[in-house]
mmCIF file of C-alpha atoms in Angstrom:
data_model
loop_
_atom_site.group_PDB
_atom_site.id
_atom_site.type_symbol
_atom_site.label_atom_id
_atom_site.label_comp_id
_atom_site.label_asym_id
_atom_site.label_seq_id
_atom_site.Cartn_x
_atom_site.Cartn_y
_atom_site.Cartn_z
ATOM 1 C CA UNK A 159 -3.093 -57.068 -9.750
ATOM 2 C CA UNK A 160 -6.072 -54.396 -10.066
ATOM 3 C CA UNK A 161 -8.213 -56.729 -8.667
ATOM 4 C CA UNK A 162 -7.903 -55.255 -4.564
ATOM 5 C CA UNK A 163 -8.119 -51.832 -6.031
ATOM 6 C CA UNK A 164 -11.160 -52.491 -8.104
ATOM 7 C CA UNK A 165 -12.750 -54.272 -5.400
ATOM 8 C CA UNK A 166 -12.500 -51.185 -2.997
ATOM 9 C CA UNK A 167 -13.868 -48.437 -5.451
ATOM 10 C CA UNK A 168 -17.005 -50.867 -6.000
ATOM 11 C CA UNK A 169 -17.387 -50.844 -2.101
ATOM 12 C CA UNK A 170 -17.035 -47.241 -1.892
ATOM 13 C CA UNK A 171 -19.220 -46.318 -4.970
ATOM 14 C CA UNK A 172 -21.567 -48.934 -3.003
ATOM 15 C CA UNK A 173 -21.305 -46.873 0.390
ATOM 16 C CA UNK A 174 -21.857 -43.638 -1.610
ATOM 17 C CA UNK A 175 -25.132 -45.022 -2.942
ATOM 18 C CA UNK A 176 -26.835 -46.125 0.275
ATOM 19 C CA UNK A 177 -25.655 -42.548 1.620
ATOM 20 C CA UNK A 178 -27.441 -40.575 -1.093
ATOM 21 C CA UNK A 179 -30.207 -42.761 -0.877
ATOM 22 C CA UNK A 180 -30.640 -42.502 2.760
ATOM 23 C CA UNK A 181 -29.634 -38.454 2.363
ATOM 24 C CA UNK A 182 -30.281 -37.045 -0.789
ATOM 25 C CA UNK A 183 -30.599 -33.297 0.473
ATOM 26 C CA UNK A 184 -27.266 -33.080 2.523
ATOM 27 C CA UNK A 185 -25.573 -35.376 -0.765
ATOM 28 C CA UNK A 186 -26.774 -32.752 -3.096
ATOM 29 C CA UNK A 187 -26.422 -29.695 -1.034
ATOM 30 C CA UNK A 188 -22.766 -31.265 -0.396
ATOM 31 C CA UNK A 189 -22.081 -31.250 -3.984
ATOM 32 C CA UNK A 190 -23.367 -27.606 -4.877
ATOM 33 C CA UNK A 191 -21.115 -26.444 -2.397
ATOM 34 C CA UNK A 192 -18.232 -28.174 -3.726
ATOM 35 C CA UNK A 193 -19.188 -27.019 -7.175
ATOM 36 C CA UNK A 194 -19.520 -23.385 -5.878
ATOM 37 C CA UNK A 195 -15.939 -23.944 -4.425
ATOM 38 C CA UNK A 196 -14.423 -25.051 -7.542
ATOM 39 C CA UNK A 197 -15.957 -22.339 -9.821
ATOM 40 C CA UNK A 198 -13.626 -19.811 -7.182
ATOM 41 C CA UNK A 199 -10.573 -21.733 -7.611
ATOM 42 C CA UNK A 200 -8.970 -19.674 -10.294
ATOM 43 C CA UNK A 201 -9.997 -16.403 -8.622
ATOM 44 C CA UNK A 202 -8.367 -17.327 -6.000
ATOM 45 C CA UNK A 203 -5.222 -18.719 -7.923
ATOM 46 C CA UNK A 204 -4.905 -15.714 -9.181
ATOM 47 C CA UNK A 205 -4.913 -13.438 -6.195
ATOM 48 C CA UNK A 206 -2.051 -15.822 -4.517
ATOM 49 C CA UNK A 207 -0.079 -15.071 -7.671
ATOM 50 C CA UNK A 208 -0.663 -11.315 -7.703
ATOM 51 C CA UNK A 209 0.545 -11.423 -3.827
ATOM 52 C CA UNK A 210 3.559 -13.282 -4.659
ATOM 53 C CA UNK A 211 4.476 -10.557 -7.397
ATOM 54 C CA UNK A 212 4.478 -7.707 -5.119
ATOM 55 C CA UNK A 213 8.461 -8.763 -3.874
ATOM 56 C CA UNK A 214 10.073 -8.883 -0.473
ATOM 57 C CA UNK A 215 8.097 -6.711 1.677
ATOM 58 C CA UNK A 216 6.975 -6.357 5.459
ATOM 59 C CA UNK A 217 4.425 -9.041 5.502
ATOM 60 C CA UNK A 218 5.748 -12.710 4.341
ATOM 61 C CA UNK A 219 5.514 -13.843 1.083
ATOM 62 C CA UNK A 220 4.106 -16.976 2.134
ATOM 63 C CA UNK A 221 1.014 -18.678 2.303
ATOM 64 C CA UNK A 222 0.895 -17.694 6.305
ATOM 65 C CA UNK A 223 1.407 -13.674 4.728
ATOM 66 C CA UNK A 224 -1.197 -14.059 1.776
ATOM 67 C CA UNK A 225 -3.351 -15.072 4.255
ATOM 68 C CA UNK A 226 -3.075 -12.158 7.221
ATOM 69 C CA UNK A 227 -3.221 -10.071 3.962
ATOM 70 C CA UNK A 228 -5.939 -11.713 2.113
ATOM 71 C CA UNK A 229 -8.526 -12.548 5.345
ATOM 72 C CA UNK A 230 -7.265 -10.375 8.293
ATOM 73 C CA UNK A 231 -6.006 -7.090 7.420
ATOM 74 C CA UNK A 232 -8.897 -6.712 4.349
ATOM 75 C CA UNK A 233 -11.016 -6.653 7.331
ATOM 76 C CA UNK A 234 -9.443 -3.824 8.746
ATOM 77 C CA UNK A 235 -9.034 -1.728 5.533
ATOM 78 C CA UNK A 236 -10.933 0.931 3.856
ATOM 79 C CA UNK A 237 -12.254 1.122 0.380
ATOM 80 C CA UNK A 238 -12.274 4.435 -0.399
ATOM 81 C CA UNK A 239 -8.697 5.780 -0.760
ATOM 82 C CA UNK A 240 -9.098 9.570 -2.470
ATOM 83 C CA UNK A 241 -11.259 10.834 0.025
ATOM 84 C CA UNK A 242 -9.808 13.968 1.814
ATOM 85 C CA UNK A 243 -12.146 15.712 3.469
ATOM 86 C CA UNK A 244 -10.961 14.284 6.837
ATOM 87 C CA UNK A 245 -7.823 16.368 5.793
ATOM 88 C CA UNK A 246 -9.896 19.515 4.799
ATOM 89 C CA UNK A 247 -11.055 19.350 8.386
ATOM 90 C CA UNK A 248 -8.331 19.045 9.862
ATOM 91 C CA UNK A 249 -6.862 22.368 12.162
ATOM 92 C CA UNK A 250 -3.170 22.220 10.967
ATOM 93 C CA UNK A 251 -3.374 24.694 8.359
ATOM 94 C CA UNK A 252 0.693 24.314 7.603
ATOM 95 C CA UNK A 253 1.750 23.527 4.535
ATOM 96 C CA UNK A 254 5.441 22.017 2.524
ATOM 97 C CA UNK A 255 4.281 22.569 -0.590
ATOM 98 C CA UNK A 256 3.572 25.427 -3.238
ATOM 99 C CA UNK A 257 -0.242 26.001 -3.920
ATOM 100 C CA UNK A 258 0.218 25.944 -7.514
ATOM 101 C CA UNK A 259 1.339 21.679 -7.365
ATOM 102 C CA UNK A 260 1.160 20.682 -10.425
ATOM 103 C CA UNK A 261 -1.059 17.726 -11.792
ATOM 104 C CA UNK A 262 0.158 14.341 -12.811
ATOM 105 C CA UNK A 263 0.616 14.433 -16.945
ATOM 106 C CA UNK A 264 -1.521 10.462 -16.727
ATOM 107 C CA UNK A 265 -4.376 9.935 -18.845
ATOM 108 C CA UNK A 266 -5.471 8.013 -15.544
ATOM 109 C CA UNK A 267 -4.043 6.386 -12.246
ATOM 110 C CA UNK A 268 -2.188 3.006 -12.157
ATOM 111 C CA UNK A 269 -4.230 0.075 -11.220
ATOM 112 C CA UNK A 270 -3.469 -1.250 -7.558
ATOM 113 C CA UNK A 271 -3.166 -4.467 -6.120
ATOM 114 C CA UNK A 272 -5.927 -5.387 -4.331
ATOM 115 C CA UNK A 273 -4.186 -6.523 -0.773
ATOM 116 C CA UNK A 274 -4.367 -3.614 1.652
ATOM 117 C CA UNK A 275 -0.639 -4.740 2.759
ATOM 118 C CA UNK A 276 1.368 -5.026 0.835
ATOM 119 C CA UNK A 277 0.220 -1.610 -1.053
ATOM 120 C CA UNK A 278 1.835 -1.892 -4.287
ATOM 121 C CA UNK A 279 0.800 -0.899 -8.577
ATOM 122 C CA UNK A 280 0.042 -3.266 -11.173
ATOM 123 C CA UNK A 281 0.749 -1.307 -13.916
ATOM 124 C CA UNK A 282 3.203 2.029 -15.227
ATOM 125 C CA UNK A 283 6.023 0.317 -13.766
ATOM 126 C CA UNK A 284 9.452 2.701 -14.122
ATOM 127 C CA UNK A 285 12.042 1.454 -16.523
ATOM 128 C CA UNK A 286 15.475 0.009 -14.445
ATOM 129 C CA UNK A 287 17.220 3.871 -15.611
ATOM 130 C CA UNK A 288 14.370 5.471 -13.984
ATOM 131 C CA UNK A 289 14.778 3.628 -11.116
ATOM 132 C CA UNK A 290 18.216 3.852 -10.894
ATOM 133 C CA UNK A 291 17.496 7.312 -10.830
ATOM 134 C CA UNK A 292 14.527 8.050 -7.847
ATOM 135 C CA UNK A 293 17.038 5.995 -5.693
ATOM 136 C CA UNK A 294 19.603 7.617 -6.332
ATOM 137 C CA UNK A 295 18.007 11.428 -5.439
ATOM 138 C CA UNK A 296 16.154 9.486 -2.678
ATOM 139 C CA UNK A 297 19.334 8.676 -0.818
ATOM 140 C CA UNK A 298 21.070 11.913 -1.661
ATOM 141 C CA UNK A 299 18.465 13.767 -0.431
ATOM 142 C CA UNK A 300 19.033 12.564 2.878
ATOM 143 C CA UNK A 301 22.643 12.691 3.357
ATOM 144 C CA UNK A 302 21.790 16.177 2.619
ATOM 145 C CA UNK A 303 19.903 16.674 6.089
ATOM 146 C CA UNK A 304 22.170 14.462 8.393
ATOM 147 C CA UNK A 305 20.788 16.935 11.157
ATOM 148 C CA UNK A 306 17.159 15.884 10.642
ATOM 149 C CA UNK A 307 16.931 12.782 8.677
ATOM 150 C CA UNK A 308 18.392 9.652 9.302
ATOM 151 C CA UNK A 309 18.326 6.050 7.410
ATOM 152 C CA UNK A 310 17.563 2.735 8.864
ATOM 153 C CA UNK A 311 15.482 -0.169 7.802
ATOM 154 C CA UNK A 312 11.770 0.396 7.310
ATOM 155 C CA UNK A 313 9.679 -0.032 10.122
ATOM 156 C CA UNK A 314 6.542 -0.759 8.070
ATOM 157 C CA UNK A 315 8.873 -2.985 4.778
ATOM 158 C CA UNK A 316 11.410 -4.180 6.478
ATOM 159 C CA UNK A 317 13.355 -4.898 3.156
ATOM 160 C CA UNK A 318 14.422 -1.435 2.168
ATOM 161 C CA UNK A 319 16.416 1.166 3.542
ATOM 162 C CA UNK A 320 14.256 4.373 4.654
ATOM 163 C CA UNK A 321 14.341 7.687 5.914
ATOM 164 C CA UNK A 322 13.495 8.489 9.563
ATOM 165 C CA UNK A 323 13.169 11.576 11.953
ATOM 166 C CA UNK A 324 16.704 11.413 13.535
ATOM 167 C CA UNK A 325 16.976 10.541 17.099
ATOM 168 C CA UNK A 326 18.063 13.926 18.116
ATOM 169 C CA UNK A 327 14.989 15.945 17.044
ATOM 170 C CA UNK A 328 11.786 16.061 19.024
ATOM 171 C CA UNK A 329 9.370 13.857 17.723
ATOM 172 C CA UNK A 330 5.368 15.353 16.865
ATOM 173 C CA UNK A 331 2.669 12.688 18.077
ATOM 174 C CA UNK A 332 2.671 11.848 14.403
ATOM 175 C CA UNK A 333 6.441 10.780 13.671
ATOM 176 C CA UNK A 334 5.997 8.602 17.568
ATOM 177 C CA UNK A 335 2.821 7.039 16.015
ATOM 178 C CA UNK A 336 4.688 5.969 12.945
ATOM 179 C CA UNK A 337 7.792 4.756 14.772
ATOM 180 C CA UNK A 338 9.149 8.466 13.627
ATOM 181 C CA UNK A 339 9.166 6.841 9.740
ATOM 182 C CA UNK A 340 9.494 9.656 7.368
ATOM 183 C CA UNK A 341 9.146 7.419 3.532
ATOM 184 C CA UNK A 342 10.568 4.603 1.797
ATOM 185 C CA UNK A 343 10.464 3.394 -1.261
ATOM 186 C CA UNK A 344 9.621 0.015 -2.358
ATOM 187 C CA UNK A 345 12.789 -1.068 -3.654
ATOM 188 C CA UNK A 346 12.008 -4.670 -4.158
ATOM 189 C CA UNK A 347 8.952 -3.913 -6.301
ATOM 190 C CA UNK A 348 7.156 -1.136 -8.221
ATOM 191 C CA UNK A 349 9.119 1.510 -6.994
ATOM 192 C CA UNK A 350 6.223 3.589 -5.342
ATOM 193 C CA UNK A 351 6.981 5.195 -2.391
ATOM 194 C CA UNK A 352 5.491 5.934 1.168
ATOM 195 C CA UNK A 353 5.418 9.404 2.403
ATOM 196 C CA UNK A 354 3.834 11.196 5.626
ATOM 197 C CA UNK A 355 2.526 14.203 5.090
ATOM 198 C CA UNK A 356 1.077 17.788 6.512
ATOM 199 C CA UNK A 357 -2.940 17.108 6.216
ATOM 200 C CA UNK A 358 -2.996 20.622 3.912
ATOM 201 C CA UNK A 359 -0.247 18.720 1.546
ATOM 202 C CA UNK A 360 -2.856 16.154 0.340
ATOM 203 C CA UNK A 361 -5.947 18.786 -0.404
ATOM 204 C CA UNK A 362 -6.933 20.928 -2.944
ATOM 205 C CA UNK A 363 -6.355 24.769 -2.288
ATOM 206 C CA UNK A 364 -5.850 27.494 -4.375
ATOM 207 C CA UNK A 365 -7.154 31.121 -5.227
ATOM 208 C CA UNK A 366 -11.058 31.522 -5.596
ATOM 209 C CA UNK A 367 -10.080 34.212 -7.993
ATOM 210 C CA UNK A 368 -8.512 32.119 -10.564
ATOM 211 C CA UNK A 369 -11.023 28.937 -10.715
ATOM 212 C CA UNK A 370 -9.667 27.627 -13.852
ATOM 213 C CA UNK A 371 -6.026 27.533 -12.469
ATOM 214 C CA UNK A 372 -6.756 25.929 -9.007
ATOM 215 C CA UNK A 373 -3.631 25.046 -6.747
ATOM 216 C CA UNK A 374 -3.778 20.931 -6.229
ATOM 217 C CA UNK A 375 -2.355 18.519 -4.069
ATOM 218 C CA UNK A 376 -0.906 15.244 -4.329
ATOM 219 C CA UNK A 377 -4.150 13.386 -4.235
ATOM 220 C CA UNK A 378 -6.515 15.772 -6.014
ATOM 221 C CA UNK A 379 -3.889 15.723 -8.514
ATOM 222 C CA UNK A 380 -3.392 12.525 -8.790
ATOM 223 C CA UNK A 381 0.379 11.805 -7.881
ATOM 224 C CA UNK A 382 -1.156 9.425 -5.113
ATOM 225 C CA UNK A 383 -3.639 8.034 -2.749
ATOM 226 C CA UNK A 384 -4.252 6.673 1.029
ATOM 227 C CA UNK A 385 -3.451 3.752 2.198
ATOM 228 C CA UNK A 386 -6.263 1.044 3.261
ATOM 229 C CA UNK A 387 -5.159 0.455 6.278
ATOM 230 C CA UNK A 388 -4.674 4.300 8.041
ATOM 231 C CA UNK A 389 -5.696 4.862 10.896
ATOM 232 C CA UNK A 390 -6.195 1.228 11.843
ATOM 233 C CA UNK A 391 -5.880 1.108 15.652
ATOM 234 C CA UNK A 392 -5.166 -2.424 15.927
ATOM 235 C CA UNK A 393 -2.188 -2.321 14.337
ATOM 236 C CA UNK A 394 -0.748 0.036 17.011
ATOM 237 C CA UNK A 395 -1.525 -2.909 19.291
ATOM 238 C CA UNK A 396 -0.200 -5.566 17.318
ATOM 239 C CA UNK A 397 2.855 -4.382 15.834
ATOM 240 C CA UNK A 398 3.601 -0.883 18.365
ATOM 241 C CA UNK A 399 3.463 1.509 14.745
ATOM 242 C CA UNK A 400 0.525 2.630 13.661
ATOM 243 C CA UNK A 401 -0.738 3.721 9.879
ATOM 244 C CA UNK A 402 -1.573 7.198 10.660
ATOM 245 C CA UNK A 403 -4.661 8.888 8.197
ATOM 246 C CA UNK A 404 -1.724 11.270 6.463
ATOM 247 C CA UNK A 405 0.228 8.111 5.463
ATOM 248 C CA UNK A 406 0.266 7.921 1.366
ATOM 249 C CA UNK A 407 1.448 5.827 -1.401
ATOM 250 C CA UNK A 408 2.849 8.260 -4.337
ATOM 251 C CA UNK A 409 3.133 6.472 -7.668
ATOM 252 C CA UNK A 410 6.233 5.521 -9.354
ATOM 253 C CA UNK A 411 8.130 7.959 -11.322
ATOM 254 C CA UNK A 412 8.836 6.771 -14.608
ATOM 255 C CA UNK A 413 10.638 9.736 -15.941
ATOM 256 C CA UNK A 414 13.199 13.128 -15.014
ATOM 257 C CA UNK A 415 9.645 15.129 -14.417
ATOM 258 C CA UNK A 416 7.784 12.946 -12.446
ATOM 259 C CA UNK A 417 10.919 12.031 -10.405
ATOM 260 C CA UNK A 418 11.885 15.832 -9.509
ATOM 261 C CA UNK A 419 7.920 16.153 -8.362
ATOM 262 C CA UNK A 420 8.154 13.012 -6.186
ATOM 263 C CA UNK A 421 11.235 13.980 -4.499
ATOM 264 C CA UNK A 422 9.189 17.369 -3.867
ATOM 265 C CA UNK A 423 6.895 15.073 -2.253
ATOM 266 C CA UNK A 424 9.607 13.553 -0.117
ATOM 267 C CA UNK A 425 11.093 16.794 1.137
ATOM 268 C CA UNK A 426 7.559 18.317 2.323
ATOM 269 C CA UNK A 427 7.482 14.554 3.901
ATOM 270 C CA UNK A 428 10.877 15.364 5.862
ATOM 271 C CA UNK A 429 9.828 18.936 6.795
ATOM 272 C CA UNK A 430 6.278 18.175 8.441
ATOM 273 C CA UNK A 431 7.312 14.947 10.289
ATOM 274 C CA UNK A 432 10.928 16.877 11.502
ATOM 275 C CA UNK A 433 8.507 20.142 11.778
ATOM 276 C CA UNK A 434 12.094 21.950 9.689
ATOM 277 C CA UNK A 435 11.791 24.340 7.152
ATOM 278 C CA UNK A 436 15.490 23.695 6.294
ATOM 279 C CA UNK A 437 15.364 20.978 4.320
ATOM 280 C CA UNK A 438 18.036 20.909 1.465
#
């Protein structure tokens, strides 16, 4: 019954021993490659799995997705996602938010997935209430400003509901670049949110007179960073919406504080893209 299947591992163990005779170094150099490929297994295991954990988002949660995530867009992205000096030098000088922001009460930032799309936090995830909650002022907020915000699907997430520049109002260069997508938030995952803001809104500022009492930002003060992939050009080609440089995740809220601060963030979000001051 074995005896066929015997027979044809002896021939191939016997083909396998005239090869690495006849070519040791390509056998050997063969097998440290496999070797090397199998020690990188896990790692990569375990990246698949942390993509698959993010939930429904704009890019597939498939193999095809981990993949344009993983190998394509990683080449596009940056590293360094707290710089703002490319704000600092920027000439729009307005500003949607007080000089005296307060900082983030975190003994330090949440830890971040590592694929630059889609952006999401590993860690301080919001309780269900708290949740709940940020949606709740989220959505209220903008059926407060029917005049200037409108909501539609997300451009960029495609699964969640998100708040645009209504058709109505002149768009800046800005809100056409970014399909005139105000923020969302990620409603199938961690519960951060996008937001586009003023270039003055991410930066530090504050009176030289009082240096131990400096006015902060959201990034400085640590309510949020960049995202990997601003200012990306090719994306404007492949998908018609760009990523612009003022483009920002802000962390989830997990309590009444942090949530009245992040919808803060929001409204300075709806008054530079809308270019309004009357935002309720």
């Amino acid at each position: 019954m074995f005896e066929p299947v015997v027979e044809g591992l002896y021939q191939l163990f016997g083909s396998l021993t005239f090869y690495v005779d006849d070519h040791p170094k390509a056998f050997f150099s063969s097998c440290a490659v496999l070797i090397a490929l199998l020690a990188y297994i896990p790692t990569i295991l375990q990246d698949y799995w942390t993509y698959m954990d993010y939930g429904e988002n704009g890019v597939p949660l498939t193999i095809r997705g981990w993949l344009l995530s993983t190998v394509f867009l990683r080449s596009l992205s940056s590293s360094d996602l707290l710089s703002t000096d490319m704000y600092k030098r920027n000439n729009d000088r307005r500003t949607w938010l007080d000089d005296d922001w307060p900082r983030k009460p975190r003994e330090s930032r949440p830890i971040m997935g590592s694929h630059p799309a889609p952006q999401r936090q590993l860690n301080q995830i919001p309780t269900e209430a708290a949740k709940t909650e940020l949606k709740r002022q989220f959505y209220a907020l903008a059926k407060r400003n029917p005049k200037i915000v409108q909501l539609k699907p997300s451009f960029f997430e495609k699964q969640t509901e998100s708040m645009f520049v209504s058709d109505g109002i002149p768009a800046s260069q800005i809100a056409e670049d970014t399909m005139r997508e105000i923020s969302h938030i990620h409603a199938t995952g961690d519960h951060s949110l996008h937001v586009t803001l003023a270039p003055q809104d991410y930066t530090k500022t504050g009176s030289q007179a009082n240096p131990d009492f400096p006015g902060k930002k959201v990034i400085e003060s640590g309510w949020g960073l960049r995202h990997p992939l601003d200012g990306a050009k090719t994306l404007k080609y492949m998908l018609g919406g760009m990523i612009s440089q003022q483009y920002l995740l802000i962390y989830a809220p997990r309590n009444a504080e942090e949530i009245e601060i992040v919808i803060k963030v929001v409204k300075a979000a709806i008054g530079y893209m809308s270019e309004s001051r009357e935002v309720n």
